[in-house]
mmCIF file of C-alpha atoms in Angstrom:
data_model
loop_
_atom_site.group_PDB
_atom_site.id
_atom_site.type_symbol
_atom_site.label_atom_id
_atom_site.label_comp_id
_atom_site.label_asym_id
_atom_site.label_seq_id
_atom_site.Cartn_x
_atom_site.Cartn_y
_atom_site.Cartn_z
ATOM 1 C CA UNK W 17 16.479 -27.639 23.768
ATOM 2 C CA UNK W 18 13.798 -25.127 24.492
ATOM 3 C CA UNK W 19 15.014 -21.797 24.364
ATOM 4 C CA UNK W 20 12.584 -18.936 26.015
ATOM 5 C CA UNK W 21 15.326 -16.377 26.499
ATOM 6 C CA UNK W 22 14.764 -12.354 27.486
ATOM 7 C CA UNK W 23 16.932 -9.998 26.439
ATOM 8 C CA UNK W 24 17.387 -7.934 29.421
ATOM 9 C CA UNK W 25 18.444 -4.206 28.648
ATOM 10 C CA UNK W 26 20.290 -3.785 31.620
ATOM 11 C CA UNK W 27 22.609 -6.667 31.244
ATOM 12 C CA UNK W 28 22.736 -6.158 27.286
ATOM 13 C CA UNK W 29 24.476 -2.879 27.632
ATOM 14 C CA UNK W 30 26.700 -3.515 30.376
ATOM 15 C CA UNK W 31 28.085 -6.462 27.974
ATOM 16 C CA UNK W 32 28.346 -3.729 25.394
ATOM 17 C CA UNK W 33 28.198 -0.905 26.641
ATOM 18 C CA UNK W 34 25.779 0.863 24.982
ATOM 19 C CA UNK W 35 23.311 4.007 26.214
ATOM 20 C CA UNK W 36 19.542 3.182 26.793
ATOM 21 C CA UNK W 37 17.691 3.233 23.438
ATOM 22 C CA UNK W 38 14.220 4.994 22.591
ATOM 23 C CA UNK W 39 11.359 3.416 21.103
ATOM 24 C CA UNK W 40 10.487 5.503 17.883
ATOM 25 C CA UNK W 41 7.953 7.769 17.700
ATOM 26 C CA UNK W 42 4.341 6.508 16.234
ATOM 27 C CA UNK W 43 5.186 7.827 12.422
ATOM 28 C CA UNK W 44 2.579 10.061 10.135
ATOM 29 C CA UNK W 45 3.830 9.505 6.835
ATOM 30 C CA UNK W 46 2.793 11.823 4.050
ATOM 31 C CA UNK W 47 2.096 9.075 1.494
ATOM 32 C CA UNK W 48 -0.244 5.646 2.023
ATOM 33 C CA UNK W 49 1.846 3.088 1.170
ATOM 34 C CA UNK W 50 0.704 -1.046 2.125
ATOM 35 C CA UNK W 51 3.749 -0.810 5.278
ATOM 36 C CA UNK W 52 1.704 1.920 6.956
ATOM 37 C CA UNK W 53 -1.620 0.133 7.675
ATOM 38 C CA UNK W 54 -2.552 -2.039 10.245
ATOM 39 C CA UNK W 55 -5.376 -4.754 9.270
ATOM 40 C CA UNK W 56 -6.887 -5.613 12.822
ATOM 41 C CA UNK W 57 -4.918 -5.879 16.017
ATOM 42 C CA UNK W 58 -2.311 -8.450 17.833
ATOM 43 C CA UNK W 59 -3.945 -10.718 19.723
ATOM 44 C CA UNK W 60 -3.230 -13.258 22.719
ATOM 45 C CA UNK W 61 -0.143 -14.919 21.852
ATOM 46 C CA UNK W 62 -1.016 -17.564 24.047
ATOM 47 C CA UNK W 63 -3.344 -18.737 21.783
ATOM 48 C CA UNK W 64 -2.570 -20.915 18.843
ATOM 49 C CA UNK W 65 -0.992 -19.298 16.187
ATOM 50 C CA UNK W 66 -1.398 -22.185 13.596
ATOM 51 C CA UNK W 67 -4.504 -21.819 11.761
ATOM 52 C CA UNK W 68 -6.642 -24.782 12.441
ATOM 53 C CA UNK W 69 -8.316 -25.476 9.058
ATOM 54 C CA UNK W 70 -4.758 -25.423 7.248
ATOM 55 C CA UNK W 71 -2.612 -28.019 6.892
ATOM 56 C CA UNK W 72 0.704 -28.536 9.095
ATOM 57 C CA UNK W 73 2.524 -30.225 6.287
ATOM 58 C CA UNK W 74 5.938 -28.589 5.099
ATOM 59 C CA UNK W 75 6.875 -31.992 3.917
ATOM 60 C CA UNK W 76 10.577 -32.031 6.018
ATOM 61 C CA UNK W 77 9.378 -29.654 8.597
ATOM 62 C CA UNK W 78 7.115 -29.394 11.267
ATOM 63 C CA UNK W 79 5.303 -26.476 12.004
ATOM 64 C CA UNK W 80 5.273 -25.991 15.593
ATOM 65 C CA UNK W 81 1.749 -26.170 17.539
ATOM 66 C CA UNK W 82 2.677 -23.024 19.538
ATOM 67 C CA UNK W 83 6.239 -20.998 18.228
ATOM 68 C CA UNK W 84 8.988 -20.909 20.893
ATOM 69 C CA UNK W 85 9.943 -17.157 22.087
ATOM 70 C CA UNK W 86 13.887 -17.586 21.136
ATOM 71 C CA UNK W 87 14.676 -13.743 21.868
ATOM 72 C CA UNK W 88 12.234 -10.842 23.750
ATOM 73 C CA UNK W 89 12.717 -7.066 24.494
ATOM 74 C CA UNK W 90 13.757 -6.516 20.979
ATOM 75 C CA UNK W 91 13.499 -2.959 19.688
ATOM 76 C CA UNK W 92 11.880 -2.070 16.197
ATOM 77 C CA UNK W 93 14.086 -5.000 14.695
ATOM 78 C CA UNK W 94 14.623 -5.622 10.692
ATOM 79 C CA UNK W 95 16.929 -8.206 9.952
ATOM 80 C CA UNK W 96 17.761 -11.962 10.812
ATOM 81 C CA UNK W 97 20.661 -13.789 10.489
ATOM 82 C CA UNK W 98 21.992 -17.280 11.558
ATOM 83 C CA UNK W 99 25.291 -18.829 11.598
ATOM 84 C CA UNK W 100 25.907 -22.131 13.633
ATOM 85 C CA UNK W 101 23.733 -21.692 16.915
ATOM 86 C CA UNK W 102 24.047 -18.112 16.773
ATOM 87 C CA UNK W 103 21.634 -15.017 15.913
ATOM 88 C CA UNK W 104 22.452 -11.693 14.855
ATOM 89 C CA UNK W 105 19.573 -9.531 14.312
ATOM 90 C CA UNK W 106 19.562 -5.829 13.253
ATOM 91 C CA UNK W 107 17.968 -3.053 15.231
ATOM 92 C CA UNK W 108 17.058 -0.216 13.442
ATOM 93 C CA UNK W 109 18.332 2.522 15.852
ATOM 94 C CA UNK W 110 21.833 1.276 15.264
ATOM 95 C CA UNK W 111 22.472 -1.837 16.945
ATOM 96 C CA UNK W 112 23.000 -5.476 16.397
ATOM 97 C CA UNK W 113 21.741 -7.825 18.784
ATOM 98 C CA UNK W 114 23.749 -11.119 19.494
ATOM 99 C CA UNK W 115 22.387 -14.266 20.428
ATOM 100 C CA UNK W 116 24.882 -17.135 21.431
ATOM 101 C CA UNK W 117 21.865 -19.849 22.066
ATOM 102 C CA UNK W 118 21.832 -18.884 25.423
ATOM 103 C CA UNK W 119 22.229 -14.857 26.169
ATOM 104 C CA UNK W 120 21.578 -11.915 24.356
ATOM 105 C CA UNK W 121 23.481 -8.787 23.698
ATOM 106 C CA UNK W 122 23.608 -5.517 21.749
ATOM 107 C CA UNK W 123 26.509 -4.981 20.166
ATOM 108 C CA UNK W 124 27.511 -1.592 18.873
ATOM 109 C CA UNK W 125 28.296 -0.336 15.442
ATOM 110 C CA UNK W 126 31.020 2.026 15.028
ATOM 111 C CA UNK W 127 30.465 3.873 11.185
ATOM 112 C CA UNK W 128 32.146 6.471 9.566
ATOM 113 C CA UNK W 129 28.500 7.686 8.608
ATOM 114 C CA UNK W 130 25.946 7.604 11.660
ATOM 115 C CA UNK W 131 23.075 5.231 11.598
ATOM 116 C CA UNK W 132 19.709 8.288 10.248
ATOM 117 C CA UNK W 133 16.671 6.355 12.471
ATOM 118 C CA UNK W 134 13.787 8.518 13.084
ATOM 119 C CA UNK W 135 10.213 8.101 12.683
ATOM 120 C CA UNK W 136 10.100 6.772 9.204
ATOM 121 C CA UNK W 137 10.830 3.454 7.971
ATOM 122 C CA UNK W 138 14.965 4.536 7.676
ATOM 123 C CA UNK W 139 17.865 3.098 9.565
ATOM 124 C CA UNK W 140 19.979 -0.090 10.545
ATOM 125 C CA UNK W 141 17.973 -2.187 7.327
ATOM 126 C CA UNK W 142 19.852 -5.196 6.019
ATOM 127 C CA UNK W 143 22.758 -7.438 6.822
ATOM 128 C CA UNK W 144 24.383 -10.839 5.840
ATOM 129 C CA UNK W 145 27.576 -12.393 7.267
ATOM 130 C CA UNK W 146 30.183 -12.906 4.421
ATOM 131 C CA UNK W 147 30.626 -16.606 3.610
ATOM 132 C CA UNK W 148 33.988 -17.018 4.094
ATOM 133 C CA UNK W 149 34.741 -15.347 7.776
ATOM 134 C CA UNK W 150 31.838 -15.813 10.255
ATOM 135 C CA UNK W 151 33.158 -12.190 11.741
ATOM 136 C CA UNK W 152 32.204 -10.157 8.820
ATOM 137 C CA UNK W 153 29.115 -8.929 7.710
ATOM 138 C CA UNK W 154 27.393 -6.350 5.143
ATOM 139 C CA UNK W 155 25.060 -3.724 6.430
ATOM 140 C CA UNK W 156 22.676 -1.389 4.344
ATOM 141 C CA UNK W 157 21.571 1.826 6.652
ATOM 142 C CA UNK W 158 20.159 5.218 6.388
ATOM 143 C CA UNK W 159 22.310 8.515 6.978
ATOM 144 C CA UNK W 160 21.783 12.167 6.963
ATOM 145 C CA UNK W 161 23.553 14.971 5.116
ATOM 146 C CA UNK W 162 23.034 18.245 4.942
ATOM 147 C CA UNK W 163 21.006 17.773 1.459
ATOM 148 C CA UNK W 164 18.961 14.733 2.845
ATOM 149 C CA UNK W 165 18.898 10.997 3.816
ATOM 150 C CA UNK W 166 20.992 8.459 1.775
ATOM 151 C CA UNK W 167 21.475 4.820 2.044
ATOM 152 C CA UNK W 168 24.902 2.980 2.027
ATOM 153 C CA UNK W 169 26.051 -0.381 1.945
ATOM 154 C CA UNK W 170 29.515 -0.872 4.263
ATOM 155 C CA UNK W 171 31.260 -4.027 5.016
ATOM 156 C CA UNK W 172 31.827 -4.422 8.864
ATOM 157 C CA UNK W 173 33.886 -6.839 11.136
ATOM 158 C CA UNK W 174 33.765 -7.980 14.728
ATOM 159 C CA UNK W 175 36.513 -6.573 16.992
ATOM 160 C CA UNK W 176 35.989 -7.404 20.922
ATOM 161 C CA UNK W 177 32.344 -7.144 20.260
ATOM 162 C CA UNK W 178 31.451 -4.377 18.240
ATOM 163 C CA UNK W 179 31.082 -4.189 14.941
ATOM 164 C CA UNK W 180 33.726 -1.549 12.860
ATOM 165 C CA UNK W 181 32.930 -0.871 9.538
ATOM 166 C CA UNK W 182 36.165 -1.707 7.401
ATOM 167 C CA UNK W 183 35.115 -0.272 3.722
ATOM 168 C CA UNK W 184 31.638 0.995 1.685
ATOM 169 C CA UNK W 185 31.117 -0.785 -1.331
ATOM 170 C CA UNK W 186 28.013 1.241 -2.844
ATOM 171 C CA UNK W 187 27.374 5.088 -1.076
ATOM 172 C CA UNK W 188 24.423 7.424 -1.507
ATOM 173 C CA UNK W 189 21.517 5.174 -2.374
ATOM 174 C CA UNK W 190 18.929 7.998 -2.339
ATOM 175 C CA UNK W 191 16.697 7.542 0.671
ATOM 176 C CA UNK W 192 13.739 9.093 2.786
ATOM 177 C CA UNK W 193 11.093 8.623 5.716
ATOM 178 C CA UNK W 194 9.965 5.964 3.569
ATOM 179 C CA UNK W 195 10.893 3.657 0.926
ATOM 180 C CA UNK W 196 14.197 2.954 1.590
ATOM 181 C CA UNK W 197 14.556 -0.868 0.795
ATOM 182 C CA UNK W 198 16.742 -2.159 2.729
ATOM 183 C CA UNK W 199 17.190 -6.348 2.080
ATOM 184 C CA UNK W 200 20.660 -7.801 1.237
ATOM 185 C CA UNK W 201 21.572 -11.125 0.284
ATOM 186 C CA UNK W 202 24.230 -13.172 -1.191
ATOM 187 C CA UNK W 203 22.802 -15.169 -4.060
ATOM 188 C CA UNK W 204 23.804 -19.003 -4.941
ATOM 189 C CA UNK W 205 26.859 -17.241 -7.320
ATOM 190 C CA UNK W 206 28.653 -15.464 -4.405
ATOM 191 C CA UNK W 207 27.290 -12.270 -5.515
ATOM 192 C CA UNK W 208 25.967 -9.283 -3.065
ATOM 193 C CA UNK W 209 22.140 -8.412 -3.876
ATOM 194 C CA UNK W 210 20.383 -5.348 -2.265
ATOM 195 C CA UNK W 211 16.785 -3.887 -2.461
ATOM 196 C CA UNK W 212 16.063 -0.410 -2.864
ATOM 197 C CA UNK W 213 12.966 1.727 -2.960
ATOM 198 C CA UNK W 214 12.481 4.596 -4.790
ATOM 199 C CA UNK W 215 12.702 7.148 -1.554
ATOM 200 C CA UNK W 216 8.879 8.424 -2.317
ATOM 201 C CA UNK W 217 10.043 9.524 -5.651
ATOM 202 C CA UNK W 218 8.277 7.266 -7.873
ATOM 203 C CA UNK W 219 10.234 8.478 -11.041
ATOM 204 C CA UNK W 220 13.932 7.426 -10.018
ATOM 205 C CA UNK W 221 12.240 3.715 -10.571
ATOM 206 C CA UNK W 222 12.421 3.820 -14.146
ATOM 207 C CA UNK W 223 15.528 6.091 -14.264
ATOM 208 C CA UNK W 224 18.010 3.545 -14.664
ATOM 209 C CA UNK W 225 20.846 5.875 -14.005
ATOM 210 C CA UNK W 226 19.478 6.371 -10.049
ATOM 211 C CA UNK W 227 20.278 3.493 -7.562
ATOM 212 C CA UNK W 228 17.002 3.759 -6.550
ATOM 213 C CA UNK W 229 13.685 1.671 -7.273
ATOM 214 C CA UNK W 230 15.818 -1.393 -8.095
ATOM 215 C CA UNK W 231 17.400 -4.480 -7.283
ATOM 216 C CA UNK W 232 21.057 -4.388 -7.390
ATOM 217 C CA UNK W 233 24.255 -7.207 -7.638
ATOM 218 C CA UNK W 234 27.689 -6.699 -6.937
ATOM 219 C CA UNK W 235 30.766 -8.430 -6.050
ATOM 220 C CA UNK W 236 31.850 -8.654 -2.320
ATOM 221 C CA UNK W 237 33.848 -5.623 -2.798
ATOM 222 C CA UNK W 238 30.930 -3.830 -4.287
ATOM 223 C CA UNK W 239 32.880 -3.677 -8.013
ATOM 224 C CA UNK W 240 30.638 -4.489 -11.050
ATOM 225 C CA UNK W 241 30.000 -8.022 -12.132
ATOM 226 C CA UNK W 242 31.355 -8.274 -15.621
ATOM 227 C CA UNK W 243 28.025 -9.823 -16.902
ATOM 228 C CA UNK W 244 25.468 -7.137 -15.843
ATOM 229 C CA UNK W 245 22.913 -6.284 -18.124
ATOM 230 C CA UNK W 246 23.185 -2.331 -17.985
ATOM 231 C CA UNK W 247 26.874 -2.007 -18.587
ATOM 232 C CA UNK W 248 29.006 -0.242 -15.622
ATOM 233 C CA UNK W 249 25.817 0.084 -13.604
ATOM 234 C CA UNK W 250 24.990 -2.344 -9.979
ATOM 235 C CA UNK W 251 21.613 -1.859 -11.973
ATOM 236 C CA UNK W 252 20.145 -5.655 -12.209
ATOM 237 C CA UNK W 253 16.566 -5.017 -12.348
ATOM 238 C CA UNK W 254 14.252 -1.889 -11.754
ATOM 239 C CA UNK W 255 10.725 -0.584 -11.728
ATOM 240 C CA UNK W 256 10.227 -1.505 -8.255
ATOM 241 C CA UNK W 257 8.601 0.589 -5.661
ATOM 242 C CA UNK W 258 9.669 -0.571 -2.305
ATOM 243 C CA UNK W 259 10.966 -4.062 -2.045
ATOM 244 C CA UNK W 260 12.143 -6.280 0.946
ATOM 245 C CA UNK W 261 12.713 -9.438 0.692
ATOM 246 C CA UNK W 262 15.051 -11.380 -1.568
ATOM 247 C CA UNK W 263 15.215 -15.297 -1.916
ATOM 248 C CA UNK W 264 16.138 -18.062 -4.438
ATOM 249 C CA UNK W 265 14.311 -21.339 -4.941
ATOM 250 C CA UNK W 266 15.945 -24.980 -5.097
ATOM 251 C CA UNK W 267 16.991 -24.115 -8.500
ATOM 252 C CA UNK W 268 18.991 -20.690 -7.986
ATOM 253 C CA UNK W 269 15.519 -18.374 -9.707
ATOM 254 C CA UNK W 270 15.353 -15.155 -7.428
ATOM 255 C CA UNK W 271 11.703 -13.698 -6.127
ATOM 256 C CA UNK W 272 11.466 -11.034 -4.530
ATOM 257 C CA UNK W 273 8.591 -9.338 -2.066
ATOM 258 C CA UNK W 274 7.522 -5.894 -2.841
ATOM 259 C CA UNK W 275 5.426 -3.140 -0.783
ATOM 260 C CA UNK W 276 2.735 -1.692 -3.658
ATOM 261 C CA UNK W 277 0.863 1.586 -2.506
ATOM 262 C CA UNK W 278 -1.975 0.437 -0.453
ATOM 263 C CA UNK W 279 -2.463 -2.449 -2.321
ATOM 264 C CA UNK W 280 -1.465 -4.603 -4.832
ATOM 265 C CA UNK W 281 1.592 -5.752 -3.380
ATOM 266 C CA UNK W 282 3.786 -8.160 -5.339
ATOM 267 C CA UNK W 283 5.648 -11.423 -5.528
ATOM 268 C CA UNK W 284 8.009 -10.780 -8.484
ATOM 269 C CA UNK W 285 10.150 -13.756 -10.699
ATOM 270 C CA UNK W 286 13.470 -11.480 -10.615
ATOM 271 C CA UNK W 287 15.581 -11.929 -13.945
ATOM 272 C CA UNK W 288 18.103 -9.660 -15.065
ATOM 273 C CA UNK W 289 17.234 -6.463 -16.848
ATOM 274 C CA UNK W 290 13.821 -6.608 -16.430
ATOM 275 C CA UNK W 291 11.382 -3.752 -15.648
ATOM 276 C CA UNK W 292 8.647 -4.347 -13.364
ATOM 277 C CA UNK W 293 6.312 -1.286 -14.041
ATOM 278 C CA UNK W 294 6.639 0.783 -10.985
ATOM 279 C CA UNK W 295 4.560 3.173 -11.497
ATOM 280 C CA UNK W 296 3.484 2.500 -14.778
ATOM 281 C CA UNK W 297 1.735 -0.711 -14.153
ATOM 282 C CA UNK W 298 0.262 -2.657 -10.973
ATOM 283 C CA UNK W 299 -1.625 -5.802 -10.861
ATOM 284 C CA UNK W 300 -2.770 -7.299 -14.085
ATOM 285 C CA UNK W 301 -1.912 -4.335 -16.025
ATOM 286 C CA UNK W 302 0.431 -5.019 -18.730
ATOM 287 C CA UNK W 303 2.934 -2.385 -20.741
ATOM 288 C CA UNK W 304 5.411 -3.508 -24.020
ATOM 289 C CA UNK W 305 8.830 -4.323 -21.997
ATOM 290 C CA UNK W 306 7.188 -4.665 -18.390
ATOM 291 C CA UNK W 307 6.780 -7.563 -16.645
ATOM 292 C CA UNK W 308 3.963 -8.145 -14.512
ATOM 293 C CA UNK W 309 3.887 -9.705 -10.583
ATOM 294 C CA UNK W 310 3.923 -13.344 -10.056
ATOM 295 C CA UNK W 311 1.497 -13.009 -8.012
ATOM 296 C CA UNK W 312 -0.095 -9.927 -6.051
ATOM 297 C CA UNK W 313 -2.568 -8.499 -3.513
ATOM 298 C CA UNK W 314 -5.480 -7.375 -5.142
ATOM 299 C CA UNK W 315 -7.193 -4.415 -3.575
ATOM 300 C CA UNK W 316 -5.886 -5.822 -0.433
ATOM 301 C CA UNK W 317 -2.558 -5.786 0.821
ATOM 302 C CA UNK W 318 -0.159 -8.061 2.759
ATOM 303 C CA UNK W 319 2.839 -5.627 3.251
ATOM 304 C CA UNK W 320 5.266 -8.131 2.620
ATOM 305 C CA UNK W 321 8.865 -7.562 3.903
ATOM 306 C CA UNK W 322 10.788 -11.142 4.192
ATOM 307 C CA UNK W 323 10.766 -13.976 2.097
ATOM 308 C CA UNK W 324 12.390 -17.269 1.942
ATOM 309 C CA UNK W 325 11.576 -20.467 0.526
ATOM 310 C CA UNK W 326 10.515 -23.625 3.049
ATOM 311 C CA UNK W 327 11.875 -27.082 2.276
ATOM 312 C CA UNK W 328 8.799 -28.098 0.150
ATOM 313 C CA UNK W 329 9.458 -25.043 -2.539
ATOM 314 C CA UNK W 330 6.935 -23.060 -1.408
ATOM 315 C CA UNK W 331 7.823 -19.298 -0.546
ATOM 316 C CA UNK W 332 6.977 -17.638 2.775
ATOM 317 C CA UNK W 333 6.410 -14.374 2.698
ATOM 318 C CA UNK W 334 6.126 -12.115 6.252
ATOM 319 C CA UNK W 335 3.081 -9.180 6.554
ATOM 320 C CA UNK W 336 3.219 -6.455 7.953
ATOM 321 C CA UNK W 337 -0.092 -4.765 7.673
ATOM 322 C CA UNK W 338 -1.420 -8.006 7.264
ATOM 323 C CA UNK W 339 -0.017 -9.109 10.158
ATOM 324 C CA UNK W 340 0.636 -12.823 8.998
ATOM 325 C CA UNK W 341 2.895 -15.284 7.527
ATOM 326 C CA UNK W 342 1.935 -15.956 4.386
ATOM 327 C CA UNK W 343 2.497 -19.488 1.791
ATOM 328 C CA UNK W 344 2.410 -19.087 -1.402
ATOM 329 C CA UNK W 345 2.720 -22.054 -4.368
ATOM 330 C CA UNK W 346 4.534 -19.642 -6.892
ATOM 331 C CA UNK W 347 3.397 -21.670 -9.663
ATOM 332 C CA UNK W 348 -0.011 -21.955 -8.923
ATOM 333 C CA UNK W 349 -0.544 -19.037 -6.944
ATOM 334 C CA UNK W 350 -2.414 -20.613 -4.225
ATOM 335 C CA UNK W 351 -1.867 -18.770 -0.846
ATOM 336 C CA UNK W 352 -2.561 -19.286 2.797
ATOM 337 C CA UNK W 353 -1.975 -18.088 6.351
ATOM 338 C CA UNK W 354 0.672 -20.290 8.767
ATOM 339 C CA UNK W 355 0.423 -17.813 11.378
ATOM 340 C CA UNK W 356 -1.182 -14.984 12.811
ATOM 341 C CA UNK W 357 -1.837 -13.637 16.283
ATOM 342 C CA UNK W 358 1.761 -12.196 16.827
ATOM 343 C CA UNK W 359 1.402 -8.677 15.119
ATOM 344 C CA UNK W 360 3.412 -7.390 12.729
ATOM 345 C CA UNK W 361 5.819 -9.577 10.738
ATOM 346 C CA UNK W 362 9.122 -8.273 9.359
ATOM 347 C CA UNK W 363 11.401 -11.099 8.901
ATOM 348 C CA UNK W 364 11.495 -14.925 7.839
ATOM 349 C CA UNK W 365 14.627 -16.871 8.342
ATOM 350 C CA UNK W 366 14.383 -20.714 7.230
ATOM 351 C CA UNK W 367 18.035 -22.551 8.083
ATOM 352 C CA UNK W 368 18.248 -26.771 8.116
ATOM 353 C CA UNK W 369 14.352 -27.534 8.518
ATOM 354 C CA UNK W 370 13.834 -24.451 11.172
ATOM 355 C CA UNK W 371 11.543 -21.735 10.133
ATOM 356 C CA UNK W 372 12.145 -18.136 12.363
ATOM 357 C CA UNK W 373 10.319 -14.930 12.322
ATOM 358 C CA UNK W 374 10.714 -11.502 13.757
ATOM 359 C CA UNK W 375 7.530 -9.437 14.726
ATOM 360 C CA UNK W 376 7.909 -5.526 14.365
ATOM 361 C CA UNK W 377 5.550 -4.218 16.715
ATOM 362 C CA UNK W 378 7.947 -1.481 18.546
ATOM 363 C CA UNK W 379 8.035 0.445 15.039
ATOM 364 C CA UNK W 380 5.496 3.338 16.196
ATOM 365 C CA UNK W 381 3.114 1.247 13.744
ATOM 366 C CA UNK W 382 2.203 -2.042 15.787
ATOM 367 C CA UNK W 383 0.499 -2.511 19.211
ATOM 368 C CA UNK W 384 3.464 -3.779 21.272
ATOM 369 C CA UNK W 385 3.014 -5.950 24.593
ATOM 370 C CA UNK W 386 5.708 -5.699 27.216
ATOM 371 C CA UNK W 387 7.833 -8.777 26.125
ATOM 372 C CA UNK W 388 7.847 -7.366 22.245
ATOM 373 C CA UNK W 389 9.595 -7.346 19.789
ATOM 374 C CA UNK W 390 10.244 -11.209 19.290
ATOM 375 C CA UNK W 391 12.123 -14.025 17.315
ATOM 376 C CA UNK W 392 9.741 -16.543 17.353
ATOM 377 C CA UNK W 393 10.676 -20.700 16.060
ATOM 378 C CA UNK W 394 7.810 -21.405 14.892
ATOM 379 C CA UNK W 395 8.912 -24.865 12.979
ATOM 380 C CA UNK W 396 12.152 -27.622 13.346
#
């Protein structure tokens, strides 16, 4: 069934009853970093978005000749997730937007800790429903206190539409205006994972004390897994510098995506323990007891937030700057572009043959048209 659904703000928050949001603010960071740049503009969406001298093969899936609009009128959106028919995506102002597979809705968040969303790259980040009840989830978001932004990660449930928070399994996460991480996901083990940056405090990467610069795993209750490789710590690998995106091949091997400061962004083989250089090394540089990128950007960058692997074992990776959604073969590290034209890129989502992705063009950093931001289908 073609869905071309719009998300009407009027309707949305008399279902929910929420207050008229704001679109942020265009940001001026203080540091460069590969998120902040824009490499050319959006163009016509009506267009195709399929580059025509690469192949439409996915093996299982089909890649769409034009993507299907699923959900409009989003605002600076992060985070997809499916379950059944249904959509929940995260809004970074503080508000999840629910999508039954025929209407849309925000939904409210009620926190003992306020959602922080201003002009930087902090707020409502990350979120994946718990495996076992369909009305809970796990959020990672941005607060304030009066000595500065901090991350958190909170378990939530559904109660007559809104989302409560119920419990915080890991608290004060440094954060800042940028580099704040932000990507949870529960691995093929049943444990929690989470990405965070280093808050633009490239130091705390290789401090493996901070929560910060790293890639963390937990239980569902956010206690220590017994088997961790830096004993009492949610530590499971560091030296990153802003990651986003978190997925695990057919045969349960965890990549992750990773922002790199103007350029040389990475695709990083994530094993436990391991140190990936931030800011020691980038590219092909190499350092005793760092490990370097999979793959990477050169001196030009993708921005990559989300990542998932397609049916075929290939890994698709979404650009920000780069404004694309990228393939990559992580063995041979062949890449190419499956689609362009739609802006900025923040999310993948790729659920029983059906790839989705969520543009990010109402950040302050993108060139949004009226019906933006989107979840596009772009293959089934």
């Amino acid at each position: 069934m073609k869905w071309i659904i719009s998300l009407l703000i009027m309707t949305a928050l008399l279902a929910s009853c929420e207050s008229p949001l704001q679109a942020p603010a265009k940001e001026s960071n203080d540091e460069q970093s590969s998120e902040d740049e824009l490499d050319g503009n959006k163009q016509d969406s009506q267009g195709s978005s399929v580059d025509e001298n690469k192949s439409n093969d996915t093996t299982s899936t089909q890649l769409l000749d034009q993507p299907k609009t699923v959900v409009d009128q989003l605002e600076s959106p992060w985070d997809i997730v499916k379950n059944g028919e249904e959509f929940y995506i995260t809004e970074r102002a503080g508000t999840i937007v629910h999508f039954d597979g025929e209407s849309a809705e925000r939904q409210s968040l009620q926190l003992e800790r306020e959602v922080a969303s201003g002009q930087g790259e902090e707020g409502l980040l990350g979120m994946v429903l718990d495996p076992d009840d369909e009305e809970k989830a796990y959020i990672y978001h941005t607060y304030q206190t009066a000595d500065g932004l901090f991350n958190r990660i909170v378990a939530i449930e559904l109660d007559d539409r809104k989302w409560k928070e119920t419990g915080v399994l890991v608290d004060e996460i440094p954060g800042g205006r940028i580099h704040d991480g932000g990507r949870l996901a529960i691995g093929p083990n049943g444990y929690l994972f989470a990405t965070t940056g280093d808050a633009g405090n490239d130091q705390l990467s290789q401090d493996t004390d901070s929560l910060a610069g790293k890639i963390l795993r937990m239980n569902l209750d956010g206690s220590i897994p017994d088997d961790q490789p830096f004993k009492g710590s949610l530590v499971y690998s560091y030296g990153h510098r802003n990651p986003q995106g978190l997925t695990w091949n057919e045969n349960g091997e965890l990549y992750s995506s990773e922002h790199g400061s103007s350029a040389y962004d990475e695709i990083n083989h994530i094993e436990p323990g391991n140190n990936y250089g931030w800011p020691v090394i980038r590219g092909d540089e190499t350092e005793k007891n760092m490990k370097a990128p999979t793959i990477h950007s050169g001196e030009e960058t993708w921005a990559p937030s989300g990542s998932a692997f397609d049916d075929s074992g290939n890994l698709l990776v979404t650009g920000l700057a780069g404004q694309s959604l990228y393939r990559f073969d992580v063995e041979s590290g062949n890449e190419e572009v499956l689609l362009e034209n739609h802006g900025r890129l923040r999310d993948i989502l790729v659920a029983n043959g059906e790839i989705y992705v969520l543009t990010n063009n109402t950040d302050g950093r993108g060139n949004p048209d009226e019906s933006d931001d989107l979840l596009l289908k772009i293959a089934e």
